[in-house]
Short mmCIF file of the C-alpha atoms (twelve columns), coordinates in Angstrom:
data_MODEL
# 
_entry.id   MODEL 
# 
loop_
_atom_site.group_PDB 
_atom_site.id 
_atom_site.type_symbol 
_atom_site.label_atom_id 
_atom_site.label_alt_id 
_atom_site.label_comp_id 
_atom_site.label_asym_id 
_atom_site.label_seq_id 
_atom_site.Cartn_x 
_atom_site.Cartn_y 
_atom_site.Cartn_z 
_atom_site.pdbx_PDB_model_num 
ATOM 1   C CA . UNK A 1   -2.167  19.855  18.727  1 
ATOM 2   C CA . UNK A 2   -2.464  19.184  22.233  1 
ATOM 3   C CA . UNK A 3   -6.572  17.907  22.026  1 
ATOM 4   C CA . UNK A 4   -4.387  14.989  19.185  1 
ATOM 5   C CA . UNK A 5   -3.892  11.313  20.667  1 
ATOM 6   C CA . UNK A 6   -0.105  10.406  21.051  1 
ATOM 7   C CA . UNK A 7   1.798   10.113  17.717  1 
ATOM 8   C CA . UNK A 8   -1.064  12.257  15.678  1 
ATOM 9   C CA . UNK A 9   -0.922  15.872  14.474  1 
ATOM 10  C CA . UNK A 10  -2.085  18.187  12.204  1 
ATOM 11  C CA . UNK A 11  -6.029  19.091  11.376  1 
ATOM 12  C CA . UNK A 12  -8.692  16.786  12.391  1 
ATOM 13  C CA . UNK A 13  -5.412  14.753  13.877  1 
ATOM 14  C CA . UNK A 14  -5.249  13.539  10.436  1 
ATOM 15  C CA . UNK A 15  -1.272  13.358  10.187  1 
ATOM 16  C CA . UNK A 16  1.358   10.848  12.387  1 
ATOM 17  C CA . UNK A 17  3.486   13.175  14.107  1 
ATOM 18  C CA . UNK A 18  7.478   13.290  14.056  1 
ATOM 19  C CA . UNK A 19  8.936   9.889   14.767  1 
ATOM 20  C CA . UNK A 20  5.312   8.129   13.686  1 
ATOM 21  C CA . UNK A 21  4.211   6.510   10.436  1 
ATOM 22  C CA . UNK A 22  0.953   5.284   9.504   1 
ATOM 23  C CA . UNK A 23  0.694   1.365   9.473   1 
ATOM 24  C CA . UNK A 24  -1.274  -0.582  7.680   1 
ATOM 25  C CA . UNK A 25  -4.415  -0.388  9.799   1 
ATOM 26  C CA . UNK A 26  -3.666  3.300   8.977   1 
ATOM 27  C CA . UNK A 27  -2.942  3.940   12.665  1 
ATOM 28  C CA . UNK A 28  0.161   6.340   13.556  1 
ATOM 29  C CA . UNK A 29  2.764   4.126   15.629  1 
ATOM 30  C CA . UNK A 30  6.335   4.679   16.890  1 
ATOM 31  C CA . UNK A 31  9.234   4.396   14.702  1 
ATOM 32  C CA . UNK A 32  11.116  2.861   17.451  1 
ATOM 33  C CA . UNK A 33  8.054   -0.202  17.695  1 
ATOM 34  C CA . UNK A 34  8.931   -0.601  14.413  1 
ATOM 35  C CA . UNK A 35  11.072  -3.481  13.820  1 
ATOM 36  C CA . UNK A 36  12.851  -1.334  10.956  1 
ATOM 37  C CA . UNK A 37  12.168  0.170   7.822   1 
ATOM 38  C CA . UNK A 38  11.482  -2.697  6.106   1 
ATOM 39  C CA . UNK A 39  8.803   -4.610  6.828   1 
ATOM 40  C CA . UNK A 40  8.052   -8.291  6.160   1 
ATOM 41  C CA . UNK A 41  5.294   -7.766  3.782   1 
ATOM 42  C CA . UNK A 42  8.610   -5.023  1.858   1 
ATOM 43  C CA . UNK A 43  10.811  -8.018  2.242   1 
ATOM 44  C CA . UNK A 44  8.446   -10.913 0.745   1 
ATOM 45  C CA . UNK A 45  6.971   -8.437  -2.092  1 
ATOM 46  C CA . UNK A 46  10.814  -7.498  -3.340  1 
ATOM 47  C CA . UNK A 47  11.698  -11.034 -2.653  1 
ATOM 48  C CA . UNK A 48  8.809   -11.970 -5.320  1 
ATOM 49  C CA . UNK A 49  9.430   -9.359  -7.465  1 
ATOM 50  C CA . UNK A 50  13.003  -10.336 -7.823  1 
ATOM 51  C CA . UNK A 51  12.132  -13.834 -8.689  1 
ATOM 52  C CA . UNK A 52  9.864   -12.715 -11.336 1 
ATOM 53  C CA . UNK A 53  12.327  -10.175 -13.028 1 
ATOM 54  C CA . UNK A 54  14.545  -13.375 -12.542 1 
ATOM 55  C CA . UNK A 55  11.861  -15.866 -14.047 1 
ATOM 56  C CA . UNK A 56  11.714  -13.319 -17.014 1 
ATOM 57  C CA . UNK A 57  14.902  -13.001 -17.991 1 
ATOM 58  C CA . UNK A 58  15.724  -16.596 -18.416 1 
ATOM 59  C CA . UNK A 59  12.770  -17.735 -19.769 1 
ATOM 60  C CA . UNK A 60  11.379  -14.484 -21.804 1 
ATOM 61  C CA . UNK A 61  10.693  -16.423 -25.098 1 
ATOM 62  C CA . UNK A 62  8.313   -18.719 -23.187 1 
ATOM 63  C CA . UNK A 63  6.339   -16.333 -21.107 1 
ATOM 64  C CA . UNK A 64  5.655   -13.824 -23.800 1 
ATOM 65  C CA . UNK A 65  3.891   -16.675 -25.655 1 
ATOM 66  C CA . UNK A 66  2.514   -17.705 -22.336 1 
ATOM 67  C CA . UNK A 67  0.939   -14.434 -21.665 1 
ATOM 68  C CA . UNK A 68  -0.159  -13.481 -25.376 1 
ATOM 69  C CA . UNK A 69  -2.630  -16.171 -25.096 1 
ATOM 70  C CA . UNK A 70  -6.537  -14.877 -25.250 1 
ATOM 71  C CA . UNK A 71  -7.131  -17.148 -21.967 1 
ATOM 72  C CA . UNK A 72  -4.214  -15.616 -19.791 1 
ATOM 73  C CA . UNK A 73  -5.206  -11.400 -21.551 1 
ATOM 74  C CA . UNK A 74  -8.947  -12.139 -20.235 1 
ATOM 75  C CA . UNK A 75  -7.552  -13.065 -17.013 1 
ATOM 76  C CA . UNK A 76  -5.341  -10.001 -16.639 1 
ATOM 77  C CA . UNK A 77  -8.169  -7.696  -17.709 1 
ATOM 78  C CA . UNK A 78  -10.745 -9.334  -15.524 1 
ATOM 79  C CA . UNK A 79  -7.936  -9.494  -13.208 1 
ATOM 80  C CA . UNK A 80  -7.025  -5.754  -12.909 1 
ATOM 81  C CA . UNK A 81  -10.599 -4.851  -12.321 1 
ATOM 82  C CA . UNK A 82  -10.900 -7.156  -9.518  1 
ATOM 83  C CA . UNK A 83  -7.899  -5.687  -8.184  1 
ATOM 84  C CA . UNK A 84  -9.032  -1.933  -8.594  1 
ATOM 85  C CA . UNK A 85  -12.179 -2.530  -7.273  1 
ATOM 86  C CA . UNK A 86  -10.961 -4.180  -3.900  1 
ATOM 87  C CA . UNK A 87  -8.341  -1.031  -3.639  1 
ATOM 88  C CA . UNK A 88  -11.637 1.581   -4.101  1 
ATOM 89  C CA . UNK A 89  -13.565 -0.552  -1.191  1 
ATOM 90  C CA . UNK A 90  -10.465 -0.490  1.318   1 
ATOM 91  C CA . UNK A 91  -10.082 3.454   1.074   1 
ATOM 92  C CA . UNK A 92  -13.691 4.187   1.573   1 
ATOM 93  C CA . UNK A 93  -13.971 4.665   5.127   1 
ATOM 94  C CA . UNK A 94  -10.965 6.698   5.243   1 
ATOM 95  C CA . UNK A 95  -12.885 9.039   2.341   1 
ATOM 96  C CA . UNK A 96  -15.542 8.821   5.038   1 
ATOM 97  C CA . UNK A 97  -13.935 9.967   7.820   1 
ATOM 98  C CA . UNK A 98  -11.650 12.465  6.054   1 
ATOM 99  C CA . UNK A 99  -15.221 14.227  4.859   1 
ATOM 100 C CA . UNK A 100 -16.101 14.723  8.329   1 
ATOM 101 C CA . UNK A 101 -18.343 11.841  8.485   1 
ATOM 102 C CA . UNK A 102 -18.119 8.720   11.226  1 
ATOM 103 C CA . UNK A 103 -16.785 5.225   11.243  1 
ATOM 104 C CA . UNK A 104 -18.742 3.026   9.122   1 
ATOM 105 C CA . UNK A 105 -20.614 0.156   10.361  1 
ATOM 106 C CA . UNK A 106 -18.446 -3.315  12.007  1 
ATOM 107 C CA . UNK A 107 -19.232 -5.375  9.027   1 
ATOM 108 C CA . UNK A 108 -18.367 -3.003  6.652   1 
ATOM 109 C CA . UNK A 109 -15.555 -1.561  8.315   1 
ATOM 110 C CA . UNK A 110 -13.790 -5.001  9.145   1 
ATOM 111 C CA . UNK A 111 -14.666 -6.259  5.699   1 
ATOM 112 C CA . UNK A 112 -12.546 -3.221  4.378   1 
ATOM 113 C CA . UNK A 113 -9.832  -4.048  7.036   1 
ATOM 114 C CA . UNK A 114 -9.649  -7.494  5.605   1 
ATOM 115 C CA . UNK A 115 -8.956  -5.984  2.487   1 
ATOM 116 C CA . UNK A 116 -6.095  -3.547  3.351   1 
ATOM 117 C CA . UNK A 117 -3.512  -5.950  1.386   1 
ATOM 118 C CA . UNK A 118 -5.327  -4.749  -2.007  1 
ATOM 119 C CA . UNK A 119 -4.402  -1.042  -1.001  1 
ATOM 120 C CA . UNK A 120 -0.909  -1.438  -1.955  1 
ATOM 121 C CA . UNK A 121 0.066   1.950   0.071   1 
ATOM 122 C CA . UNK A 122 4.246   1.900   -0.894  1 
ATOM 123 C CA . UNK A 123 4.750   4.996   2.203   1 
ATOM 124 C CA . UNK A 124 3.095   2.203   4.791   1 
ATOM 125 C CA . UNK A 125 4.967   -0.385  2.879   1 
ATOM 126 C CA . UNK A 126 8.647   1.582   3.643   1 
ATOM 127 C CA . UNK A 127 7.622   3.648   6.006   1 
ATOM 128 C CA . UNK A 128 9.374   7.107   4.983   1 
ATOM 129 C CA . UNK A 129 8.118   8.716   7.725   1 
ATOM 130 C CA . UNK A 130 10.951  7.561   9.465   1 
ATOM 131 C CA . UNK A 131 13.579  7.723   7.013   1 
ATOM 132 C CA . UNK A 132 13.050  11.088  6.349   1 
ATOM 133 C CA . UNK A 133 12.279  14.091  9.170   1 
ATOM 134 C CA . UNK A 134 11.238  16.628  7.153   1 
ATOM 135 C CA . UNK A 135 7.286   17.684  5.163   1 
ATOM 136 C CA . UNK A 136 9.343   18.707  2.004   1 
ATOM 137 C CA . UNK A 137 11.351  14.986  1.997   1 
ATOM 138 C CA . UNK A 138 8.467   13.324  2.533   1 
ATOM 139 C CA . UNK A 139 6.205   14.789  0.017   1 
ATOM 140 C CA . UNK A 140 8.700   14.086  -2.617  1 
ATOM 141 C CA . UNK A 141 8.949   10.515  -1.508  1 
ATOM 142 C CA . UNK A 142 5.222   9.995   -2.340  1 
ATOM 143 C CA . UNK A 143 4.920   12.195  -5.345  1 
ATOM 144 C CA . UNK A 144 7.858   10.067  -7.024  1 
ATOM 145 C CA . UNK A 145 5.546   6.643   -5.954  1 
# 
């Protein structure tokens, strides 16, 4: 894969290479720029969860009424659509690209890169590519996500 930029591999250069992950601008970068295998965004989204599981336990009485209300299931529902949708946009230009086709337009494009919170991709999130070193490792690390 010599014609591959620095840290890419495989066809199309559609892979990181050994000692790369993908971020979450889905670019391949350096294990050793990376500040660990945690990042901040893994820290505060634990951190949350944790308070929740917390919130739930102590209070569980309260919040199932709380959240069998018709107001709070509409909210959910409408909720979870908003929240699928906004994951389809942000992996459309990488559907693009992957089909062979080119970058989409700068308003698009950044739009979608403004969006690539909602993608919720848990292997840029903890960043197995550098825990593990091997194809096998990682594929099992993303089938059991």
């Amino acid at each position: 894969d010599d014609s591959c930029a620095d840290g890419y591999t495989g066809p199309r250069c559609a892979t990181c290479d050994t000692g790369h992950f993908k971020d979450t601008f889905n670019q391949c970068s350096s294990c050793r720029d990376a500040k660990g295998v945690f990042s901040t965004s893994t820290i505060l989204i634990l951190s949350l969860g944790a308070v929740l599981i917390f919130v739930y336990c102590f209070f569980r009485k309260q919040v199932s009424e709380l959240f069998n209300s018709a107001v709070i299931r509409e909210l959910k529902n409408k909720g979870r659509v908003v929240l699928i949708t906004g994951q389809i946009i942000v992996e459309l230009p990488l559907v693009s690209q992957f089909r062979g086709g080119s970058d989409l337009p700068s308003p698009f494009s950044d739009f979608t890169s403004a969006l690539s919170f909602a993608a919720f991709d848990l292997s840029t999130i903890f960043k197995f590519s550098c825990i593990s070193t091997s194809y096998l490792s990682s594929l099992i690390f993303t089938t059991m996500l």
